[in-house]
PDB file of C-alpha atoms in Angstrom:
ATOM      1  CA  MET X   1     -18.902 -37.257 -20.432  1.00  0.00           C
ATOM      2  CA  ALA X   2     -15.598 -38.577 -19.714  1.00  0.00           C
ATOM      3  CA  ALA X   3     -15.361 -36.953 -16.331  1.00  0.00           C
ATOM      4  CA  ASP X   4     -18.694 -38.296 -15.284  1.00  0.00           C
ATOM      5  CA  GLU X   5     -17.646 -41.741 -16.300  1.00  0.00           C
ATOM      6  CA  GLU X   6     -14.520 -41.485 -14.166  1.00  0.00           C
ATOM      7  CA  SER X   7     -16.559 -40.412 -11.126  1.00  0.00           C
ATOM      8  CA  THR X   8     -19.273 -42.962 -11.561  1.00  0.00           C
ATOM      9  CA  PRO X   9     -19.703 -44.953  -8.426  1.00  0.00           C
ATOM     10  CA  GLY X  10     -18.657 -48.658  -8.435  1.00  0.00           C
ATOM     11  CA  THR X  11     -16.149 -48.090 -11.481  1.00  0.00           C
ATOM     12  CA  PRO X  12     -13.114 -50.004 -10.303  1.00  0.00           C
ATOM     13  CA  ARG X  13      -9.841 -48.006 -10.908  1.00  0.00           C
ATOM     14  CA  PRO X  14      -6.396 -49.504 -11.364  1.00  0.00           C
ATOM     15  CA  ALA X  15      -4.152 -49.382  -8.333  1.00  0.00           C
ATOM     16  CA  PRO X  16      -1.338 -46.942  -8.592  1.00  0.00           C
ATOM     17  CA  LEU X  17       1.965 -48.776  -9.043  1.00  0.00           C
ATOM     18  CA  ALA X  18       4.826 -48.745  -6.635  1.00  0.00           C
ATOM     19  CA  PRO X  19       7.726 -46.574  -7.661  1.00  0.00           C
ATOM     20  CA  LEU X  20      10.544 -47.828  -9.957  1.00  0.00           C
ATOM     21  CA  PRO X  21      13.983 -48.556  -8.243  1.00  0.00           C
ATOM     22  CA  ASP X  22      16.155 -45.496  -7.625  1.00  0.00           C
ATOM     23  CA  HIS X  23      19.596 -46.340  -9.013  1.00  0.00           C
ATOM     24  CA  ARG X  24      21.532 -45.508 -12.109  1.00  0.00           C
ATOM     25  CA  ASN X  25      20.892 -48.764 -13.988  1.00  0.00           C
ATOM     26  CA  VAL X  26      17.194 -47.885 -14.361  1.00  0.00           C
ATOM     27  CA  ASP X  27      18.111 -45.654 -17.343  1.00  0.00           C
ATOM     28  CA  THR X  28      20.406 -48.223 -19.190  1.00  0.00           C
ATOM     29  CA  PRO X  29      19.035 -50.174 -21.988  1.00  0.00           C
ATOM     30  CA  TRP X  30      20.107 -53.599 -20.703  1.00  0.00           C
ATOM     31  CA  TRP X  31      18.225 -53.130 -17.456  1.00  0.00           C
ATOM     32  CA  GLN X  32      15.131 -51.673 -19.023  1.00  0.00           C
ATOM     33  CA  GLU X  33      15.211 -54.969 -21.322  1.00  0.00           C
ATOM     34  CA  LEU X  34      15.416 -57.273 -18.154  1.00  0.00           C
ATOM     35  CA  TRP X  35      12.534 -55.216 -16.537  1.00  0.00           C
ATOM     36  CA  ARG X  36      10.334 -55.650 -19.619  1.00  0.00           C
ATOM     37  CA  ARG X  37      10.944 -59.424 -19.619  1.00  0.00           C
ATOM     38  CA  HIS X  38       9.922 -59.580 -16.000  1.00  0.00           C
ATOM     39  CA  ALA X  39       6.968 -57.211 -16.121  1.00  0.00           C
ATOM     40  CA  HIS X  40       4.481 -60.003 -15.597  1.00  0.00           C
ATOM     41  CA  ILE X  41       5.997 -60.555 -12.346  1.00  0.00           C
ATOM     42  CA  THR X  42       6.878 -57.105 -11.060  1.00  0.00           C
ATOM     43  CA  THR X  43       3.556 -55.300 -12.325  1.00  0.00           C
ATOM     44  CA  PRO X  44       1.072 -57.274 -10.254  1.00  0.00           C
ATOM     45  CA  LEU X  45       3.511 -56.787  -7.141  1.00  0.00           C
ATOM     46  CA  ARG X  46       3.758 -53.160  -7.663  1.00  0.00           C
ATOM     47  CA  GLU X  47       0.074 -52.969  -7.985  1.00  0.00           C
ATOM     48  CA  ARG X  48      -0.003 -54.191  -4.403  1.00  0.00           C
ATOM     49  CA  GLY X  49       2.356 -51.452  -3.333  1.00  0.00           C
ATOM     50  CA  LEU X  50       5.385 -53.531  -3.233  1.00  0.00           C
ATOM     51  CA  GLU X  51       8.688 -52.136  -4.650  1.00  0.00           C
ATOM     52  CA  CYS X  52      10.600 -54.491  -6.858  1.00  0.00           C
ATOM     53  CA  ASP X  53      14.176 -54.503  -8.462  1.00  0.00           C
ATOM     54  CA  ILE X  54      16.246 -56.839 -10.713  1.00  0.00           C
ATOM     55  CA  GLY X  55      19.718 -58.029 -10.079  1.00  0.00           C
ATOM     56  CA  PHE X  56      22.082 -60.839 -10.609  1.00  0.00           C
ATOM     57  CA  GLY X  57      21.892 -63.846  -8.301  1.00  0.00           C
ATOM     58  CA  LEU X  58      24.022 -66.803  -8.142  1.00  0.00           C
ATOM     59  CA  SER X  59      23.855 -67.604 -11.795  1.00  0.00           C
ATOM     60  CA  ALA X  60      20.722 -65.820 -13.195  1.00  0.00           C
ATOM     61  CA  TYR X  61      18.644 -62.360 -12.816  1.00  0.00           C
ATOM     62  CA  VAL X  62      16.353 -62.410  -9.987  1.00  0.00           C
ATOM     63  CA  VAL X  63      13.587 -60.098  -8.764  1.00  0.00           C
ATOM     64  CA  SER X  64      13.859 -58.714  -5.258  1.00  0.00           C
ATOM     65  CA  VAL X  65      10.644 -57.523  -3.522  1.00  0.00           C
ATOM     66  CA  SER X  66      11.034 -55.048  -0.385  1.00  0.00           C
ATOM     67  CA  LEU X  67       8.561 -55.734   2.268  1.00  0.00           C
ATOM     68  CA  PRO X  68       7.249 -53.321   5.031  1.00  0.00           C
ATOM     69  CA  ASP X  69       9.084 -55.013   8.010  1.00  0.00           C
ATOM     70  CA  ASP X  70      12.443 -54.652   6.074  1.00  0.00           C
ATOM     71  CA  SER X  71      12.460 -58.341   5.003  1.00  0.00           C
ATOM     72  CA  TYR X  72      12.297 -59.269   1.283  1.00  0.00           C
ATOM     73  CA  LEU X  73      11.372 -61.778  -1.123  1.00  0.00           C
ATOM     74  CA  ILE X  74      13.733 -63.199  -3.730  1.00  0.00           C
ATOM     75  CA  ILE X  75      11.961 -64.537  -6.912  1.00  0.00           C
ATOM     76  CA  SER X  76      14.204 -66.540  -9.148  1.00  0.00           C
ATOM     77  CA  PRO X  77      14.610 -69.205 -11.641  1.00  0.00           C
ATOM     78  CA  PRO X  78      16.382 -72.380 -10.931  1.00  0.00           C
ATOM     79  CA  GLN X  79      20.034 -71.521 -10.247  1.00  0.00           C
ATOM     80  CA  GLU X  80      21.929 -74.682  -9.141  1.00  0.00           C
ATOM     81  CA  PRO X  81      22.022 -75.882 -11.916  1.00  0.00           C
ATOM     82  CA  SER X  82      21.166 -72.932 -13.778  1.00  0.00           C
ATOM     83  CA  SER X  83      18.175 -72.500 -16.233  1.00  0.00           C
ATOM     84  CA  ASP X  84      19.160 -72.367 -19.804  1.00  0.00           C
ATOM     85  CA  ARG X  85      16.004 -70.352 -20.661  1.00  0.00           C
ATOM     86  CA  PRO X  86      15.754 -66.730 -21.385  1.00  0.00           C
ATOM     87  CA  PRO X  87      15.399 -64.403 -18.365  1.00  0.00           C
ATOM     88  CA  GLY X  88      11.792 -63.854 -17.269  1.00  0.00           C
ATOM     89  CA  ASP X  89      10.832 -67.160 -18.914  1.00  0.00           C
ATOM     90  CA  PRO X  90      12.113 -69.961 -16.856  1.00  0.00           C
ATOM     91  CA  GLU X  91      10.821 -73.558 -16.445  1.00  0.00           C
ATOM     92  CA  GLY X  92       9.930 -72.712 -12.923  1.00  0.00           C
ATOM     93  CA  TRP X  93      10.125 -70.275 -10.124  1.00  0.00           C
ATOM     94  CA  ILE X  94      11.561 -70.190  -6.584  1.00  0.00           C
ATOM     95  CA  VAL X  95      10.303 -67.659  -3.959  1.00  0.00           C
ATOM     96  CA  THR X  96      12.125 -67.324  -0.589  1.00  0.00           C
ATOM     97  CA  HIS X  97      11.361 -64.902   2.175  1.00  0.00           C
ATOM     98  CA  GLU X  98      14.496 -63.485   3.937  1.00  0.00           C
ATOM     99  CA  HIS X  99      15.615 -60.774   6.286  1.00  0.00           C
ATOM    100  CA  PRO X 100      19.037 -59.116   6.072  1.00  0.00           C
ATOM    101  CA  ASP X 101      19.509 -58.992  10.032  1.00  0.00           C
ATOM    102  CA  ASP X 102      17.876 -62.179  10.823  1.00  0.00           C
ATOM    103  CA  GLN X 103      19.550 -65.305   9.276  1.00  0.00           C
ATOM    104  CA  SER X 104      17.029 -67.499  10.920  1.00  0.00           C
ATOM    105  CA  LEU X 105      14.257 -66.181   8.688  1.00  0.00           C
ATOM    106  CA  PHE X 106      14.619 -68.135   5.443  1.00  0.00           C
ATOM    107  CA  GLU X 107      11.516 -69.754   4.164  1.00  0.00           C
ATOM    108  CA  VAL X 108      10.995 -71.223   0.745  1.00  0.00           C
ATOM    109  CA  LEU X 109       7.142 -70.200   0.209  1.00  0.00           C
ATOM    110  CA  TYR X 110       7.011 -71.271  -3.474  1.00  0.00           C
ATOM    111  CA  ASP X 111       8.840 -73.577  -5.791  1.00  0.00           C
ATOM    112  CA  SER X 112       7.610 -74.716  -9.220  1.00  0.00           C
ATOM    113  CA  ALA X 113      11.001 -75.575 -10.502  1.00  0.00           C
ATOM    114  CA  PRO X 114      11.098 -79.112 -11.979  1.00  0.00           C
ATOM    115  CA  SER X 115      13.303 -81.738 -10.126  1.00  0.00           C
ATOM    116  CA  ASP X 116      15.569 -84.208 -11.860  1.00  0.00           C
ATOM    117  CA  ALA X 117      15.783 -86.393  -8.698  1.00  0.00           C
ATOM    118  CA  PRO X 118      13.436 -89.412  -9.049  1.00  0.00           C
ATOM    119  CA  ALA X 119      12.990 -89.609  -5.354  1.00  0.00           C
ATOM    120  CA  ALA X 120      12.495 -85.970  -4.568  1.00  0.00           C
ATOM    121  CA  ALA X 121       8.924 -85.054  -3.485  1.00  0.00           C
ATOM    122  CA  GLN X 122       7.317 -82.546  -5.855  1.00  0.00           C
ATOM    123  CA  ARG X 123       5.731 -79.528  -4.193  1.00  0.00           C
ATOM    124  CA  PRO X 124       2.021 -78.928  -4.950  1.00  0.00           C
ATOM    125  CA  GLU X 125       2.807 -75.852  -7.060  1.00  0.00           C
ATOM    126  CA  ALA X 126       5.288 -77.814  -9.288  1.00  0.00           C
ATOM    127  CA  HIS X 127       2.773 -78.418 -12.045  1.00  0.00           C
ATOM    128  CA  HIS X 128       2.478 -74.615 -12.531  1.00  0.00           C
ATOM    129  CA  GLY X 129       5.955 -74.343 -13.986  1.00  0.00           C
ATOM    130  CA  GLY X 130       6.897 -70.896 -15.143  1.00  0.00           C
ATOM    131  CA  SER X 131       3.378 -69.427 -15.010  1.00  0.00           C
ATOM    132  CA  ALA X 132       3.166 -66.069 -13.025  1.00  0.00           C
ATOM    133  CA  SER X 133      -0.393 -66.017 -11.790  1.00  0.00           C
ATOM    134  CA  PRO X 134      -0.113 -68.803  -9.259  1.00  0.00           C
ATOM    135  CA  LEU X 135       3.139 -67.367  -8.045  1.00  0.00           C
ATOM    136  CA  VAL X 136       1.518 -63.974  -7.408  1.00  0.00           C
ATOM    137  CA  GLU X 137      -1.366 -65.725  -5.544  1.00  0.00           C
ATOM    138  CA  ALA X 138       1.070 -67.653  -3.421  1.00  0.00           C
ATOM    139  CA  ILE X 139       2.753 -64.403  -2.435  1.00  0.00           C
ATOM    140  CA  ASP X 140      -0.705 -62.670  -1.660  1.00  0.00           C
ATOM    141  CA  HIS X 141      -1.527 -65.472   0.640  1.00  0.00           C
ATOM    142  CA  HIS X 142       1.798 -65.602   2.390  1.00  0.00           C
ATOM    143  CA  LEU X 143       2.137 -61.933   2.920  1.00  0.00           C
ATOM    144  CA  THR X 144      -1.585 -61.580   3.847  1.00  0.00           C
ATOM    145  CA  GLN X 145      -1.106 -64.147   6.538  1.00  0.00           C
ATOM    146  CA  LEU X 146       1.807 -62.337   8.028  1.00  0.00           C
ATOM    147  CA  GLY X 147      -0.044 -59.118   8.080  1.00  0.00           C
ATOM    148  CA  LEU X 148       2.265 -57.441   5.541  1.00  0.00           C
ATOM    149  CA  LEU X 149      -0.144 -57.014   2.807  1.00  0.00           C
ATOM    150  CA  LEU X 150      -3.789 -56.175   2.737  1.00  0.00           C
ATOM    151  CA  PRO X 151      -6.057 -58.437   0.698  1.00  0.00           C
ATOM    152  CA  HIS X 152      -5.959 -57.342  -2.980  1.00  0.00           C
ATOM    153  CA  PRO X 153      -8.836 -57.821  -5.296  1.00  0.00           C
ATOM    154  CA  VAL X 154      -7.865 -58.405  -8.838  1.00  0.00           C
ATOM    155  CA  SER X 155      -8.598 -55.182 -10.950  1.00  0.00           C
ATOM    156  CA  SER X 156     -10.770 -56.201 -13.758  1.00  0.00           C
ATOM    157  CA  THR X 157      -9.814 -52.772 -15.530  1.00  0.00           C
ATOM    158  CA  ARG X 158      -6.054 -53.380 -15.715  1.00  0.00           C
ATOM    159  CA  THR X 159      -4.943 -55.910 -18.479  1.00  0.00           C
ATOM    160  CA  PRO X 160      -3.053 -59.010 -17.409  1.00  0.00           C
ATOM    161  CA  HIS X 161       0.720 -58.731 -17.753  1.00  0.00           C
ATOM    162  CA  PRO X 162       2.106 -61.821 -19.697  1.00  0.00           C
ATOM    163  CA  LEU X 163       5.521 -61.890 -20.873  1.00  0.00           C
ATOM    164  CA  PRO X 164       5.926 -59.629 -23.768  1.00  0.00           C
ATOM    165  CA  ALA X 165       5.503 -61.406 -27.051  1.00  0.00           C
ATOM    166  CA  THR X 166       9.161 -61.768 -27.799  1.00  0.00           C
ATOM    167  CA  PRO X 167      10.066 -64.866 -29.867  1.00  0.00           C
ATOM    168  CA  THR X 168      12.196 -67.262 -27.991  1.00  0.00           C
ATOM    169  CA  ARG X 169      15.503 -67.542 -29.837  1.00  0.00           C
ATOM    170  CA  HIS X 170      16.853 -70.937 -29.964  1.00  0.00           C
ATOM    171  CA  PRO X 171      20.578 -70.965 -30.613  1.00  0.00           C
ATOM    172  CA  PRO X 172      21.558 -72.803 -33.867  1.00  0.00           C
ATOM    173  CA  GLU X 173      23.248 -76.171 -33.496  1.00  0.00           C
ATOM    174  CA  ALA X 174      26.834 -75.787 -33.010  1.00  0.00           C
ATOM    175  CA  PRO X 175      28.783 -77.217 -35.944  1.00  0.00           C
ATOM    176  CA  GLU X 176      31.343 -79.665 -35.478  1.00  0.00           C
ATOM    177  CA  VAL X 177      34.692 -78.107 -34.884  1.00  0.00           C
ATOM    178  CA  SER X 178      37.914 -79.652 -35.961  1.00  0.00           C
ATOM    179  CA  ASN X 179      41.119 -78.701 -34.412  1.00  0.00           C
ATOM    180  CA  THR X 180      43.012 -78.454 -37.782  1.00  0.00           C
ATOM    181  CA  ALA X 181      42.375 -76.681 -41.065  1.00  0.00           C
ATOM    182  CA  ASN X 182      42.486 -78.192 -44.391  1.00  0.00           C
ATOM    183  CA  ASP X 183      46.319 -77.467 -44.590  1.00  0.00           C
ATOM    184  CA  GLY X 184      46.891 -79.035 -41.171  1.00  0.00           C
ATOM    185  CA  ALA X 185      47.273 -75.955 -39.443  1.00  0.00           C
ATOM    186  CA  PRO X 186      45.471 -75.498 -36.137  1.00  0.00           C
ATOM    187  CA  ALA X 187      42.022 -74.030 -36.647  1.00  0.00           C
ATOM    188  CA  TYR X 188      40.315 -71.691 -34.137  1.00  0.00           C
ATOM    189  CA  VAL X 189      36.982 -70.805 -35.622  1.00  0.00           C
ATOM    190  CA  HIS X 190      35.608 -68.734 -32.672  1.00  0.00           C
ATOM    191  CA  GLY X 191      38.986 -67.067 -31.908  1.00  0.00           C
ATOM    192  CA  ASP X 192      38.941 -66.015 -35.658  1.00  0.00           C
ATOM    193  CA  ALA X 193      35.431 -64.599 -35.302  1.00  0.00           C
ATOM    194  CA  LEU X 194      36.432 -62.599 -32.412  1.00  0.00           C
ATOM    195  CA  ARG X 195      39.649 -61.468 -34.044  1.00  0.00           C
ATOM    196  CA  ALA X 196      37.596 -60.201 -36.958  1.00  0.00           C
ATOM    197  CA  LEU X 197      35.258 -58.275 -34.501  1.00  0.00           C
ATOM    198  CA  THR X 198      38.495 -56.598 -33.087  1.00  0.00           C
ATOM    199  CA  GLU X 199      39.538 -55.617 -36.640  1.00  0.00           C
ATOM    200  CA  ARG X 200      36.142 -54.155 -37.320  1.00  0.00           C
ATOM    201  CA  ILE X 201      36.368 -51.957 -34.156  1.00  0.00           C
ATOM    202  CA  ASN X 202      39.968 -50.903 -35.109  1.00  0.00           C
ATOM    203  CA  GLY X 203      38.715 -49.642 -38.413  1.00  0.00           C
ATOM    204  CA  THR X 204      35.507 -48.017 -37.345  1.00  0.00           C
ATOM    205  CA  GLU X 205      35.001 -44.638 -38.316  1.00  0.00           C
ATOM    206  CA  SER X 206      32.467 -43.483 -35.618  1.00  0.00           C
ATOM    207  CA  HIS X 207      31.937 -44.044 -31.806  1.00  0.00           C
ATOM    208  CA  GLY X 208      28.235 -45.056 -32.567  1.00  0.00           C
ATOM    209  CA  ASP X 209      29.624 -48.003 -34.717  1.00  0.00           C
ATOM    210  CA  ALA X 210      32.099 -48.815 -31.929  1.00  0.00           C
ATOM    211  CA  ALA X 211      29.191 -48.960 -29.537  1.00  0.00           C
ATOM    212  CA  ALA X 212      27.314 -51.280 -31.792  1.00  0.00           C
ATOM    213  CA  LEU X 213      30.264 -53.591 -31.672  1.00  0.00           C
ATOM    214  CA  LEU X 214      30.556 -53.363 -27.828  1.00  0.00           C
ATOM    215  CA  HIS X 215      26.930 -54.250 -27.776  1.00  0.00           C
ATOM    216  CA  GLN X 216      27.688 -57.620 -29.344  1.00  0.00           C
ATOM    217  CA  ILE X 217      30.141 -58.485 -26.589  1.00  0.00           C
ATOM    218  CA  LEU X 218      28.282 -56.839 -23.525  1.00  0.00           C
ATOM    219  CA  GLU X 219      24.514 -57.401 -24.236  1.00  0.00           C
ATOM    220  CA  PRO X 220      23.334 -58.946 -20.980  1.00  0.00           C
ATOM    221  CA  THR X 221      21.386 -61.932 -22.329  1.00  0.00           C
ATOM    222  CA  ASP X 222      22.771 -62.928 -25.620  1.00  0.00           C
ATOM    223  CA  GLY X 223      26.136 -61.090 -25.849  1.00  0.00           C
ATOM    224  CA  LEU X 224      29.495 -62.864 -26.134  1.00  0.00           C
ATOM    225  CA  LEU X 225      30.650 -62.074 -22.552  1.00  0.00           C
ATOM    226  CA  THR X 226      27.295 -63.624 -21.110  1.00  0.00           C
ATOM    227  CA  GLN X 227      27.821 -66.710 -23.363  1.00  0.00           C
ATOM    228  CA  LEU X 228      31.251 -67.103 -22.489  1.00  0.00           C
ATOM    229  CA  GLY X 229      30.155 -67.319 -18.858  1.00  0.00           C
ATOM    230  CA  GLU X 230      27.790 -69.916 -19.808  1.00  0.00           C
ATOM    231  CA  PHE X 231      30.437 -71.818 -21.807  1.00  0.00           C
ATOM    232  CA  PHE X 232      32.680 -72.075 -18.555  1.00  0.00           C
ATOM    233  CA  GLU X 233      29.715 -73.030 -16.427  1.00  0.00           C
ATOM    234  CA  ALA X 234      28.902 -75.799 -18.905  1.00  0.00           C
ATOM    235  CA  ALA X 235      32.401 -76.868 -18.995  1.00  0.00           C
ATOM    236  CA  GLY X 236      32.339 -77.115 -15.068  1.00  0.00           C
ATOM    237  CA  GLU X 237      29.249 -79.221 -15.238  1.00  0.00           C
ATOM    238  CA  LYS X 238      30.977 -81.694 -17.714  1.00  0.00           C
ATOM    239  CA  ALA X 239      33.885 -81.895 -15.348  1.00  0.00           C
ATOM    240  CA  LYS X 240      31.531 -82.933 -12.517  1.00  0.00           C
ATOM    241  CA  GLU X 241      30.383 -85.933 -14.490  1.00  0.00           C
ATOM    242  CA  ALA X 242      33.728 -87.700 -14.022  1.00  0.00           C
ATOM    243  CA  GLU X 243      32.813 -88.060 -10.333  1.00  0.00           C
ATOM    244  CA  GLU X 244      36.523 -87.761  -9.307  1.00  0.00           C
ATOM    245  CA  ASP X 245      38.023 -85.389  -6.965  1.00  0.00           C
ATOM    246  CA  ASP X 246      40.033 -83.657  -9.572  1.00  0.00           C
ATOM    247  CA  GLY X 247      36.766 -83.239 -11.607  1.00  0.00           C
ATOM    248  CA  PHE X 248      34.969 -81.534  -8.881  1.00  0.00           C
ATOM    249  CA  ASP X 249      37.969 -79.295  -8.126  1.00  0.00           C
ATOM    250  CA  LEU X 250      38.010 -78.354 -11.889  1.00  0.00           C
ATOM    251  CA  SER X 251      34.322 -77.626 -11.939  1.00  0.00           C
ATOM    252  CA  TYR X 252      34.807 -75.235  -9.054  1.00  0.00           C
ATOM    253  CA  ASP X 253      37.530 -73.343 -10.855  1.00  0.00           C
ATOM    254  CA  LEU X 254      35.359 -73.226 -13.904  1.00  0.00           C
ATOM    255  CA  ALA X 255      32.400 -71.971 -12.035  1.00  0.00           C
ATOM    256  CA  ASP X 256      34.629 -69.193 -10.476  1.00  0.00           C
ATOM    257  CA  ALA X 257      35.735 -68.127 -13.969  1.00  0.00           C
ATOM    258  CA  ALA X 258      32.149 -67.973 -14.984  1.00  0.00           C
ATOM    259  CA  ALA X 259      31.310 -65.830 -12.015  1.00  0.00           C
ATOM    260  CA  GLU X 260      34.179 -63.474 -12.747  1.00  0.00           C
ATOM    261  CA  ILE X 261      33.156 -63.140 -16.385  1.00  0.00           C
ATOM    262  CA  ARG X 262      29.566 -62.201 -15.215  1.00  0.00           C
ATOM    263  CA  ASN X 263      31.124 -59.761 -12.741  1.00  0.00           C
ATOM    264  CA  LEU X 264      33.054 -58.243 -15.558  1.00  0.00           C
ATOM    265  CA  GLY X 265      29.640 -57.898 -17.425  1.00  0.00           C
ATOM    266  CA  GLU X 266      28.250 -55.994 -14.595  1.00  0.00           C
ATOM    267  CA  VAL X 267      31.238 -53.626 -14.230  1.00  0.00           C
ATOM    268  CA  LEU X 268      31.173 -52.850 -17.996  1.00  0.00           C
ATOM    269  CA  HIS X 269      27.423 -52.520 -18.560  1.00  0.00           C
ATOM    270  CA  VAL X 270      27.551 -48.861 -19.248  1.00  0.00           C
ATOM    271  CA  VAL X 271      30.489 -48.662 -21.498  1.00  0.00           C
ATOM    272  CA  GLU X 272      28.366 -48.996 -24.538  1.00  0.00           C
ATOM    273  CA  ASP X 273      26.449 -45.868 -23.653  1.00  0.00           C
ATOM    274  CA  ARG X 274      29.567 -44.078 -22.739  1.00  0.00           C
ATOM    275  CA  MET X 275      31.172 -44.902 -26.009  1.00  0.00           C
ATOM    276  CA  ARG X 276      28.116 -43.643 -28.084  1.00  0.00           C
ATOM    277  CA  ALA X 277      28.195 -40.381 -26.064  1.00  0.00           C
ATOM    278  CA  LEU X 278      31.690 -39.472 -27.103  1.00  0.00           C
ATOM    279  CA  THR X 279      32.486 -36.868 -29.548  1.00  0.00           C
ATOM    280  CA  PRO X 280      32.871 -37.883 -33.233  1.00  0.00           C
ATOM    281  CA  LEU X 281      36.170 -39.155 -34.277  1.00  0.00           C
ATOM    282  CA  ALA X 282      38.441 -36.586 -35.970  1.00  0.00           C
ATOM    283  CA  PRO X 283      40.094 -37.807 -39.130  1.00  0.00           C
ATOM    284  CA  ALA X 284      43.724 -38.926 -38.704  1.00  0.00           C
ATOM    285  CA  PRO X 285      45.995 -36.398 -40.340  1.00  0.00           C
ATOM    286  CA  ARG X 286      47.644 -37.606 -43.533  1.00  0.00           C
ATOM    287  CA  THR X 287      51.401 -37.709 -43.439  1.00  0.00           C
ATOM    288  CA  THR X 288      52.971 -36.265 -46.554  1.00  0.00           C
ATOM    289  CA  SER X 289      55.881 -38.336 -47.806  1.00  0.00           C
ATOM    290  CA  THR X 290      58.817 -36.351 -49.027  1.00  0.00           C
ATOM    291  CA  GLN X 291      59.839 -36.487 -52.643  1.00  0.00           C
ATOM    292  CA  GLY X 292      62.882 -38.661 -53.300  1.00  0.00           C
ATOM    293  CA  ARG X 293      64.869 -40.722 -50.881  1.00  0.00           C
ATOM    294  CA  PRO X 294      66.339 -38.918 -47.757  1.00  0.00           C
ATOM    295  CA  PRO X 295      70.019 -37.880 -48.140  1.00  0.00           C
ATOM    296  CA  SER X 296      72.324 -40.711 -47.030  1.00  0.00           C
ATOM    297  CA  LEU X 297      74.498 -40.180 -43.984  1.00  0.00           C
ATOM    298  CA  PRO X 298      77.990 -38.997 -44.761  1.00  0.00           C
ATOM    299  CA  PRO X 299      80.574 -41.836 -44.637  1.00  0.00           C
ATOM    300  CA  ARG X 300      82.013 -42.619 -41.299  1.00  0.00           C
ATOM    301  CA  ILE X 301      85.410 -41.157 -40.637  1.00  0.00           C
ATOM    302  CA  PRO X 302      87.715 -43.751 -39.716  1.00  0.00           C
ATOM    303  CA  SER X 303      89.497 -43.256 -36.511  1.00  0.00           C
ATOM    304  CA  PRO X 304      93.204 -42.404 -36.694  1.00  0.00           C
ATOM    305  CA  ALA X 305      95.569 -45.328 -36.366  1.00  0.00           C
ATOM    306  CA  GLN X 306      97.362 -45.608 -33.335  1.00  0.00           C
ATOM    307  CA  PRO X 307     101.096 -44.730 -33.888  1.00  0.00           C
ATOM    308  CA  ARG X 308     103.581 -47.575 -33.647  1.00  0.00           C
ATOM    309  CA  HIS X 309     106.205 -47.483 -31.067  1.00  0.00           C
ATOM    310  CA  THR X 310     109.697 -48.505 -32.778  1.00  0.00           C
ATOM    311  CA  ARG X 311     112.621 -49.200 -30.948  1.00  0.00           C
TER     312      ARG X 311
END
């Protein structure tokens, strides 16, 4: 019987998971999508009783892990320069151990991110790349040595947690953009595309349709706002290539612009749901035109002429 099988001695049971974060973003689609993309990292850690959350770091989404002594781990993809891979599937992971009240506690305990510097010494874990299993093992070892985690045998009943099978979408090759149209007038292909989107939201007949258009702008991984931030960041990297003071100054300005755009996305992340929750749009009342032309104004009465003074 099932009850007997569950109580059979020696049958390993999956460990209970640590609770989800307690904030309003947990119920939003964009956060749930990020959580799903990082489940291969967060689930093994939650099996160990460690509470995890996802937020935005310097230039990418990171996993934060709360520890019993009030310190925390930050698990992130490469951020300087940032990774161009999808969230949850970077070319490598960097794990740091930090404490909010003790700035001296800052330790890089894992770094599998590739380095472009030929003279830079590679860490032993560099060959693991974006694999999650060795990352979790390194965290296990580090926290066990500090007495912050009991040794955790891997459960044979719980299935592994690979990255969900979501096909990686590679952006199409950007077409060559000319600054002039066939008739010699300036051509702004991307501006025209956004203008068309604006016209669509002006002509939409429901809040659901308007929310769908907002999704195109505000989706946190592939939306227009996120890609606009990536664009300014790429422009900043291009400015650095000049290796001039003005190039570096320009790169800082462009990096600030990218950060502002990302912050705007964080502020506006709930507007799609708020738009969808609004009441249906009422049809605009039709204005009835009056028959015929309106009566013309009466002719203006000329002002009386001033009397002449004669001698």
